[in-house]
PDB file of C-alpha atoms in Angstrom:
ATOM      1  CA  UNK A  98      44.981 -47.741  13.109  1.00 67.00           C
ATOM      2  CA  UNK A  99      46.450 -51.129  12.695  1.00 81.00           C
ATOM      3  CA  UNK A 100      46.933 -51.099   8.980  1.00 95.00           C
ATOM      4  CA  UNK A 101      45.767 -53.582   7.065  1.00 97.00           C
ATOM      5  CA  UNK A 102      45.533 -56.696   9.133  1.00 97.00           C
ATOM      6  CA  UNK A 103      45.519 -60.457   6.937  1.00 98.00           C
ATOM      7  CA  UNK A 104      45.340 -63.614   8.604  1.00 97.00           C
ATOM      8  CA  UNK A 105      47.036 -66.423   8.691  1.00 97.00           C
ATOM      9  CA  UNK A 106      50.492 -64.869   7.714  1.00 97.00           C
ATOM     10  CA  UNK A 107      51.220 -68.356   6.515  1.00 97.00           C
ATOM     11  CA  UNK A 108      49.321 -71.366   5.307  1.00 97.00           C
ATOM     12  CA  UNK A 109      50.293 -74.861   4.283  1.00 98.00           C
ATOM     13  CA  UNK A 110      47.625 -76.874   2.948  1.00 97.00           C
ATOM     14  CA  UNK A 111      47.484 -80.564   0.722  1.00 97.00           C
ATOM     15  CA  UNK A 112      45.946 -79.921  -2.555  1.00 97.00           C
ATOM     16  CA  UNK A 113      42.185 -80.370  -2.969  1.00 97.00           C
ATOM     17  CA  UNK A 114      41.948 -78.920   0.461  1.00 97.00           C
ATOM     18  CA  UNK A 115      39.567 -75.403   0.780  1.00 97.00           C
ATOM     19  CA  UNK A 116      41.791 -72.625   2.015  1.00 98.00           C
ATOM     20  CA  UNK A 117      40.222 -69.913   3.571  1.00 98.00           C
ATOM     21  CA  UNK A 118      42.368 -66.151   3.570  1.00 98.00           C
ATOM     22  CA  UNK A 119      41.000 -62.972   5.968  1.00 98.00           C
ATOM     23  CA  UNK A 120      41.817 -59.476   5.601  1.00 98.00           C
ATOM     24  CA  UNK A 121      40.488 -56.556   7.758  1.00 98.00           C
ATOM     25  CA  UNK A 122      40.728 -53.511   5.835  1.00 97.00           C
ATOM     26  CA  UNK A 123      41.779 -50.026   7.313  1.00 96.00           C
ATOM     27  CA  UNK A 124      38.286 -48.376   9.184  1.00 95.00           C
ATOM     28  CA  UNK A 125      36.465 -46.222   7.128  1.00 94.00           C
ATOM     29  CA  UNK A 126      38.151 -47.281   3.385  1.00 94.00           C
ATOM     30  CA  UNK A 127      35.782 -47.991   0.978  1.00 92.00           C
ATOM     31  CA  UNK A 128      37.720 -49.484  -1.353  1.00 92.00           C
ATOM     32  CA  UNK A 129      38.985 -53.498  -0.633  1.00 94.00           C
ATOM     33  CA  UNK A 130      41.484 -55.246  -3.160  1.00 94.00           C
ATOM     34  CA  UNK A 131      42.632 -59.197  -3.294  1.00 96.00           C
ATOM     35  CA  UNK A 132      45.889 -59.382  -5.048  1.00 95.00           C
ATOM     36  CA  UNK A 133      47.951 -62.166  -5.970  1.00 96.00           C
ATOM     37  CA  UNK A 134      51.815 -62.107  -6.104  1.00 95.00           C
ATOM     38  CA  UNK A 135      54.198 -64.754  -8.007  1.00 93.00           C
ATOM     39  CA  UNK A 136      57.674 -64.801  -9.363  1.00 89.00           C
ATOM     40  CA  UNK A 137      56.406 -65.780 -12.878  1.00 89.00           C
ATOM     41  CA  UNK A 138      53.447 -63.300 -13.105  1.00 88.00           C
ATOM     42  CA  UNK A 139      53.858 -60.891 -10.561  1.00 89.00           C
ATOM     43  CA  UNK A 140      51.473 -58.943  -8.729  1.00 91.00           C
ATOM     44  CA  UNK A 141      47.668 -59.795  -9.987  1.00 91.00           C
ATOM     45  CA  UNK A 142      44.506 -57.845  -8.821  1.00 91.00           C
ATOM     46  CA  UNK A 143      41.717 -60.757  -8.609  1.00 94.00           C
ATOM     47  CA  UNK A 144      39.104 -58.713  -7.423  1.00 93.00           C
ATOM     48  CA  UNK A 145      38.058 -55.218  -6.029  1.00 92.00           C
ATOM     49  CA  UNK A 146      35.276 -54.465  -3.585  1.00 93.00           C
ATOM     50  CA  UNK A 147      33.386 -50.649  -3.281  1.00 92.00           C
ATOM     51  CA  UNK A 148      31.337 -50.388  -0.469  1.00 94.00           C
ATOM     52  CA  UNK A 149      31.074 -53.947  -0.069  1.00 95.00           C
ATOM     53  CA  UNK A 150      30.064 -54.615  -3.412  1.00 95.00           C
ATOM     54  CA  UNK A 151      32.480 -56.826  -5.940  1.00 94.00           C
ATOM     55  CA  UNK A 152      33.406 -54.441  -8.854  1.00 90.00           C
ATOM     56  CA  UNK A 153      35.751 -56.146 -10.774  1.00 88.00           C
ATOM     57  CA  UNK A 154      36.231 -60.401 -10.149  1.00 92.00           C
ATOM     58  CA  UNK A 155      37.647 -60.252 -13.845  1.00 89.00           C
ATOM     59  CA  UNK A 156      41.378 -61.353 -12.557  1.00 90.00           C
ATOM     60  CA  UNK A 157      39.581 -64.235 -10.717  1.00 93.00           C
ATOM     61  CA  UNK A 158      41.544 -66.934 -12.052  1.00 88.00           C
ATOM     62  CA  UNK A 159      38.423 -69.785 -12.554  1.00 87.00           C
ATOM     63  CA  UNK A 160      35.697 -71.287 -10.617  1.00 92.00           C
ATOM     64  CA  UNK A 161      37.805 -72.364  -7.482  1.00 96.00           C
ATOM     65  CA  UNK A 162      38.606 -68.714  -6.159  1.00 97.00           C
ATOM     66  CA  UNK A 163      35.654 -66.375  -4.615  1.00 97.00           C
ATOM     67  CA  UNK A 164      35.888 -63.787  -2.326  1.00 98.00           C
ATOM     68  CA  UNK A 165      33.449 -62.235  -0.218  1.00 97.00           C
ATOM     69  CA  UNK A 166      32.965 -59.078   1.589  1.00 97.00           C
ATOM     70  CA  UNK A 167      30.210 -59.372   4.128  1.00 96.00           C
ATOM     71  CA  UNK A 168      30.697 -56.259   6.087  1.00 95.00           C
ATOM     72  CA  UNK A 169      33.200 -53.769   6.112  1.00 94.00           C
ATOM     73  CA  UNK A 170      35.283 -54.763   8.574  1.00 95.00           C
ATOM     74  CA  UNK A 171      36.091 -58.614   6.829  1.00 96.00           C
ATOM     75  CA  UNK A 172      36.659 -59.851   3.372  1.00 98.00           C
ATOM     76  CA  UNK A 173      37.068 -63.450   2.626  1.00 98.00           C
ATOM     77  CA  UNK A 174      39.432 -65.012  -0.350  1.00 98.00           C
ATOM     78  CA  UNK A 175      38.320 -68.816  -0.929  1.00 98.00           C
ATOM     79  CA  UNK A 176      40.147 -71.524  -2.852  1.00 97.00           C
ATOM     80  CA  UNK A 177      38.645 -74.853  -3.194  1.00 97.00           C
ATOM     81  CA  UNK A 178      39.738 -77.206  -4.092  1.00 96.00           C
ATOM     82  CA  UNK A 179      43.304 -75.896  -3.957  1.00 97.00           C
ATOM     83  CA  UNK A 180      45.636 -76.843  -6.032  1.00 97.00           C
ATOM     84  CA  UNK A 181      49.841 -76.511  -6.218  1.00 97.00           C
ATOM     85  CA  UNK A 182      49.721 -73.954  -9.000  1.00 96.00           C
ATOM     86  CA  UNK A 183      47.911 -71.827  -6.249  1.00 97.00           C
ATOM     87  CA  UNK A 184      50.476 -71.491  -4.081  1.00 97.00           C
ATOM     88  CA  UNK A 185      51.743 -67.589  -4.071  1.00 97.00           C
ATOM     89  CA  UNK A 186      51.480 -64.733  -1.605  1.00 97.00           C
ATOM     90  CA  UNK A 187      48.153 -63.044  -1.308  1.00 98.00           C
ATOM     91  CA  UNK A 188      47.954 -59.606  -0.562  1.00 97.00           C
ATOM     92  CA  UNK A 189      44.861 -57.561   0.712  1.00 97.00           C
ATOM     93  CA  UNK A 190      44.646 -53.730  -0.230  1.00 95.00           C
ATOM     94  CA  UNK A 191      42.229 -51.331   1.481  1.00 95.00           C
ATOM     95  CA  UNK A 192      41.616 -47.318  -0.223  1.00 92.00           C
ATOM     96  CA  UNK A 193      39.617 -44.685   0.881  1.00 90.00           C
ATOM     97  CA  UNK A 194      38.945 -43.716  -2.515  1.00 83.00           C
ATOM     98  CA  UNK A 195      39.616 -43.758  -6.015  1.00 73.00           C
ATOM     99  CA  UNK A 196      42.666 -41.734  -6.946  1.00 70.00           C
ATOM    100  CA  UNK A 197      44.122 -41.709  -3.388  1.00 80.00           C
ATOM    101  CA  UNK A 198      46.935 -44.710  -2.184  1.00 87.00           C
ATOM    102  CA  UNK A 199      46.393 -48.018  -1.476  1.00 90.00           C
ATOM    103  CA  UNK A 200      47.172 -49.754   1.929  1.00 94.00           C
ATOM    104  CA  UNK A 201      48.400 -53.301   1.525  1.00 95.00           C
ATOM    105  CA  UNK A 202      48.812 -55.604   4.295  1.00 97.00           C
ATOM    106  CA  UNK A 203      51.737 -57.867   5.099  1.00 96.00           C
ATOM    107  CA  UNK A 204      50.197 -60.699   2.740  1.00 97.00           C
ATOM    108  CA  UNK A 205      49.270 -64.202   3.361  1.00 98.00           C
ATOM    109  CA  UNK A 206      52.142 -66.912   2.125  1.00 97.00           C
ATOM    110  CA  UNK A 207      50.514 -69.967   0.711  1.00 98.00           C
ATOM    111  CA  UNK A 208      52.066 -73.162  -0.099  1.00 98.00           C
ATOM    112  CA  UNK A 209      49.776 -75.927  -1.401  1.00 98.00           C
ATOM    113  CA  UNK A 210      51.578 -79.330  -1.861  1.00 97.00           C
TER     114      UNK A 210
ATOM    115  CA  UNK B 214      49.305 -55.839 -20.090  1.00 52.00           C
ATOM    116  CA  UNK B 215      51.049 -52.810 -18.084  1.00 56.00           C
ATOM    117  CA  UNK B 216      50.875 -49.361 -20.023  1.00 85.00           C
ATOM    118  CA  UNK B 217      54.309 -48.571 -18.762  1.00 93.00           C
ATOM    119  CA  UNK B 218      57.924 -49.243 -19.274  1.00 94.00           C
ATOM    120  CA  UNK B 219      60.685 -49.040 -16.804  1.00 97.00           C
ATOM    121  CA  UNK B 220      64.396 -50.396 -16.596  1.00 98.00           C
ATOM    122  CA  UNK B 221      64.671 -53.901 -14.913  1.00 97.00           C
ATOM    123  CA  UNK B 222      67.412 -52.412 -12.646  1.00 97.00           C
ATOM    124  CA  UNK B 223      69.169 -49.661 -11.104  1.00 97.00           C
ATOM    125  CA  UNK B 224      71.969 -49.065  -8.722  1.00 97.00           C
ATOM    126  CA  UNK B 225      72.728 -46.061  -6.831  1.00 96.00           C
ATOM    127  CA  UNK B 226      75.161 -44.827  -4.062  1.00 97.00           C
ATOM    128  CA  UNK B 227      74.031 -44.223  -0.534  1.00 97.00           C
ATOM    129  CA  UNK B 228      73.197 -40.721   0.149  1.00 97.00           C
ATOM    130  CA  UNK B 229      72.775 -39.603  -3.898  1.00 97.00           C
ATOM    131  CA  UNK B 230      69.689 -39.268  -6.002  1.00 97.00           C
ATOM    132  CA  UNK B 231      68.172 -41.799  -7.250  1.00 98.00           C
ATOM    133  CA  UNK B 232      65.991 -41.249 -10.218  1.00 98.00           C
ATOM    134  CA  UNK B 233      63.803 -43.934 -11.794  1.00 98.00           C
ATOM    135  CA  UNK B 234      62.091 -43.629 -15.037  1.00 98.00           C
ATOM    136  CA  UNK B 235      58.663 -44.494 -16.150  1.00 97.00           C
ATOM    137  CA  UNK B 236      57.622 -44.592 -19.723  1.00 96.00           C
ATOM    138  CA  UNK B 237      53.714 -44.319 -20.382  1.00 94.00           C
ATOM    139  CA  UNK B 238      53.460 -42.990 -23.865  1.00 93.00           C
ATOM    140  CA  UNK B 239      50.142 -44.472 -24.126  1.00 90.00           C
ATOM    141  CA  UNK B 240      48.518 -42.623 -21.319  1.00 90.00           C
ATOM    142  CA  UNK B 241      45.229 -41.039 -21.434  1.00 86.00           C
ATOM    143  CA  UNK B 242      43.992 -37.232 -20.111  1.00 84.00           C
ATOM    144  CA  UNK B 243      42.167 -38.811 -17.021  1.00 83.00           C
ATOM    145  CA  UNK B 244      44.729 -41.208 -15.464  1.00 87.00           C
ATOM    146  CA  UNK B 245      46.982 -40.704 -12.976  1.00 90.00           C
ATOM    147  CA  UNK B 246      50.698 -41.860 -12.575  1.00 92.00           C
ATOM    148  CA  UNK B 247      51.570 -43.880  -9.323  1.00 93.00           C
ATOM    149  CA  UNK B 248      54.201 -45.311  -7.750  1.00 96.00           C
ATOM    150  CA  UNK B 249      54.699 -47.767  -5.133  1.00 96.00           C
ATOM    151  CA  UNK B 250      57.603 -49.638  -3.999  1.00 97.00           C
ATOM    152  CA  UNK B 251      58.170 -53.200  -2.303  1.00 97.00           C
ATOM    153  CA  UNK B 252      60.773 -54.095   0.105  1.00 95.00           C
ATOM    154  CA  UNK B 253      61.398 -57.498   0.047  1.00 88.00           C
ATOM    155  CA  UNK B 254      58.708 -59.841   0.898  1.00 81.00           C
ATOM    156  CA  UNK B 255      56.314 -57.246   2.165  1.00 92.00           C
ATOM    157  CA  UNK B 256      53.206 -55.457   0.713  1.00 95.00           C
ATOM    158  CA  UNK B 257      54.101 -52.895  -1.582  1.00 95.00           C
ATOM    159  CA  UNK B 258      54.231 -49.217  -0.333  1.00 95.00           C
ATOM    160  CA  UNK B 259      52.341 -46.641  -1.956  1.00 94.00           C
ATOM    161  CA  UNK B 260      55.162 -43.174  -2.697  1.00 96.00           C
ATOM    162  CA  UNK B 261      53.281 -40.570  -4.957  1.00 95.00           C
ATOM    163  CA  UNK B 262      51.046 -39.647  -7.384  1.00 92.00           C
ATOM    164  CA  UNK B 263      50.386 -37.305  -9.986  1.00 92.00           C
ATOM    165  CA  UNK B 264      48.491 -36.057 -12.827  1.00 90.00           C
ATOM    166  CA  UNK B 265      49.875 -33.565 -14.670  1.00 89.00           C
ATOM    167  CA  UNK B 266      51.987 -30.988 -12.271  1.00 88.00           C
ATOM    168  CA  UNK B 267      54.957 -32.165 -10.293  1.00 94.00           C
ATOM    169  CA  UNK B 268      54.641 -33.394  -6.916  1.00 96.00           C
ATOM    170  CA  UNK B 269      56.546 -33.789  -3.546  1.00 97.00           C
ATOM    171  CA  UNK B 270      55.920 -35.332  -0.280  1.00 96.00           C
ATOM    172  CA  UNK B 271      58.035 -36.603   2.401  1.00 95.00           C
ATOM    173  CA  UNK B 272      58.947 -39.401   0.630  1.00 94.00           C
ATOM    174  CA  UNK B 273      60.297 -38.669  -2.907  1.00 97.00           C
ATOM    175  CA  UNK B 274      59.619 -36.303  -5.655  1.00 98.00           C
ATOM    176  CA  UNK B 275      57.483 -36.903  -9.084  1.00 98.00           C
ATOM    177  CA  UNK B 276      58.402 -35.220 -12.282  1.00 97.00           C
ATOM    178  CA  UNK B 277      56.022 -35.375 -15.184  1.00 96.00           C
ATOM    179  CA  UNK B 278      56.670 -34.284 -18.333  1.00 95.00           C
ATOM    180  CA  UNK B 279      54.779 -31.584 -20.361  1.00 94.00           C
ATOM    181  CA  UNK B 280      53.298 -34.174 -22.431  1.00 94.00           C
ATOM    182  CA  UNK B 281      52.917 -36.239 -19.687  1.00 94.00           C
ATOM    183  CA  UNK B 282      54.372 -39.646 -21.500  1.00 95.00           C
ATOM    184  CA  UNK B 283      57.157 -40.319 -19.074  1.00 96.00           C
ATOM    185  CA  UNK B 284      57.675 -39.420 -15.514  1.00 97.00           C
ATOM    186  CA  UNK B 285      60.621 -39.813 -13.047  1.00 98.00           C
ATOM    187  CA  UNK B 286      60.343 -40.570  -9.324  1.00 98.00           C
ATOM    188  CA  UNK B 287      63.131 -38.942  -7.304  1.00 98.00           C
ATOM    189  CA  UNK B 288      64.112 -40.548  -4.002  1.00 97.00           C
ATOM    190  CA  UNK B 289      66.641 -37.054  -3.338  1.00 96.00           C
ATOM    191  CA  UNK B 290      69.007 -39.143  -0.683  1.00 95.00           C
ATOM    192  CA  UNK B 291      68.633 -42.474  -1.206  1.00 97.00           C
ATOM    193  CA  UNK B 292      69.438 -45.091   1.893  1.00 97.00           C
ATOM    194  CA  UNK B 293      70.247 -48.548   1.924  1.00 97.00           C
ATOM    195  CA  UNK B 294      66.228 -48.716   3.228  1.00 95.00           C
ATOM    196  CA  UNK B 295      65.253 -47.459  -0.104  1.00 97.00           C
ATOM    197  CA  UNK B 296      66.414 -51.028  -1.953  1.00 97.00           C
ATOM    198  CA  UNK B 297      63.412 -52.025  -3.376  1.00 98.00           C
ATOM    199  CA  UNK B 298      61.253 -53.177  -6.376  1.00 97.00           C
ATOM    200  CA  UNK B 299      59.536 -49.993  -7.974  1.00 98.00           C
ATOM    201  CA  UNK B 300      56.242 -49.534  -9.814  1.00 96.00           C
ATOM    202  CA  UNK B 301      54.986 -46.859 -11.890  1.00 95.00           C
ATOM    203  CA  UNK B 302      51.000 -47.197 -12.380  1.00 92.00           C
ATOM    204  CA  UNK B 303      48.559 -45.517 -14.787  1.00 90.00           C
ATOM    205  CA  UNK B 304      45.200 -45.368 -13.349  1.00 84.00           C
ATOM    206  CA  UNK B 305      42.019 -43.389 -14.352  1.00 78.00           C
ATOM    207  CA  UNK B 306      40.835 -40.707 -12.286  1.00 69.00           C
ATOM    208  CA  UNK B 307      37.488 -42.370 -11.975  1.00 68.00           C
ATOM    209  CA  UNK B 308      37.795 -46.312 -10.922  1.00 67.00           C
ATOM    210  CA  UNK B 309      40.462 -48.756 -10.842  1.00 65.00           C
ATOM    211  CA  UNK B 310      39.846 -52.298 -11.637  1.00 60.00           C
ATOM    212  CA  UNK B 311      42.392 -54.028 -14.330  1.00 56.00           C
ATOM    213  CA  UNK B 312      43.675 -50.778 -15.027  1.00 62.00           C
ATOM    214  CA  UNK B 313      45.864 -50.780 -11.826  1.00 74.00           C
ATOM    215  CA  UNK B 314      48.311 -53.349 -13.142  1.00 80.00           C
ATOM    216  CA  UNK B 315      51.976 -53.708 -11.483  1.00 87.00           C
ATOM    217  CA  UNK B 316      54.018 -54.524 -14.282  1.00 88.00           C
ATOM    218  CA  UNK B 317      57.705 -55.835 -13.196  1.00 91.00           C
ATOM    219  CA  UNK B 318      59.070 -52.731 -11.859  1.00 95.00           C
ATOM    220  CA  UNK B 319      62.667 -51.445 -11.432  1.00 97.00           C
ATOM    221  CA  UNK B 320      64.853 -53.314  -8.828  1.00 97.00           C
ATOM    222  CA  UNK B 321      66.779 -50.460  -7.160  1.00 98.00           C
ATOM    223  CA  UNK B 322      69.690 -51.439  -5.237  1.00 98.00           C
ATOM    224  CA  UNK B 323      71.328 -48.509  -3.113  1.00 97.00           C
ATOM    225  CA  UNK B 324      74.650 -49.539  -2.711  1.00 96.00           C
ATOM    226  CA  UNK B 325      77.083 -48.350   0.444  1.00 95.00           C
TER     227      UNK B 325
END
């Protein structure tokens, strides 16, 4: 297996623009996780998926951020409108299940200006 | 808020031990103690985990104590590969939601 694959790698956007991030998780993990990474705050869980399902959107940081999981093969992190403050690394996890390790991928860099 | 404490930063020599400390005082019976690590400006890298016994894989070693309110990950022959930003998470056994936090880690530096 591939790993956890995330697309684009990198993404520069102007603010108020929608930014769309991917992440394929690792075949048969049931278990999907949207984290957020910054030098002030560090690494942030936004939201967890089981099964497809959201579990957990509690670290959603307001209105402008969803995520979606329509199959298990493809998750979906959505900004819009995007602003500066925004602009971190996003990492995608994928588990098998609880109490076993987490797979992150490489992350997706995000600068909005 | 993270339920554990660790030093900010370590150093060690190429080819010793490195151990890093993790202090969860407040932990419960039913979570677990992780660790991952993070190489610079990748994902993080899951090590070990434990409950209550010690572990060991390939990777490092995890040492738990009795009452299970600090642990110590052992990395037995550290390389300069090993420099790295490392977590130790508490987790319950049974989900993991905004339990799984990543507080600030310890910056290891393996020096030559």
């Amino acid at each position: 297996d591939a790993g956890v694959i995330q697309s684009p790698r990198h993404e520069v956007t102007e603010m108020g623009q929608e930014v769309t991030l991917r992440c394929k998780p690792i075949s048969g993990h049931d278990y999907l996780f949207w984290y957020r990474q910054t030098m002030m705050r560090g690494l942030e869980l936004l939201i967890y998926f089981n099964n497809n399902v959201p579990i957990d959107d509690s670290g959603m940081p307001e209105d402008r951020f969803s995520a979606k999981m329509p199959n298990a093969s493809f998750s979906t992190l959505k900004i819009q409108p995007s602003e500066p403050r925004d602009s971190a690394v996003y990492f995608c996890a994928s588990s098998p299940q609880v109490n076993t390790e987490a797979f992150f991928g490489q992350g997706t860099r995000l600068t909005v200006v | 808020d993270a339920k554990t404490t660790q030093p900010p930063s370590m150093d060690c020599a190429e080819g010793r031990a490195a151990n890093l400390p993790c202090n969860h005082s407040t932990i419960s019976g039913n979570e677990y103690v992780y660790w991952y690590r993070q190489i610079h400006s990748q994902g993080p890298q899951y090590i070990i985990h434990g409950l209550k016994n010690n572990e060991t894989n390939e990777m490092a070693s995890l040492i738990i104590t009795e009452d299970r309110k600090s642990s110590t990950l052992i990395l037995p022959h550290a390389t300069l590969r090993d420099t790295a930003v490392y977590y130790c998470i508490v987790s319950p056994t049974d989900n993991y939601g905004q339990n799984f936090v990543f507080g600030p880690g310890t910056r290891l530096s393996v020096l030559p």
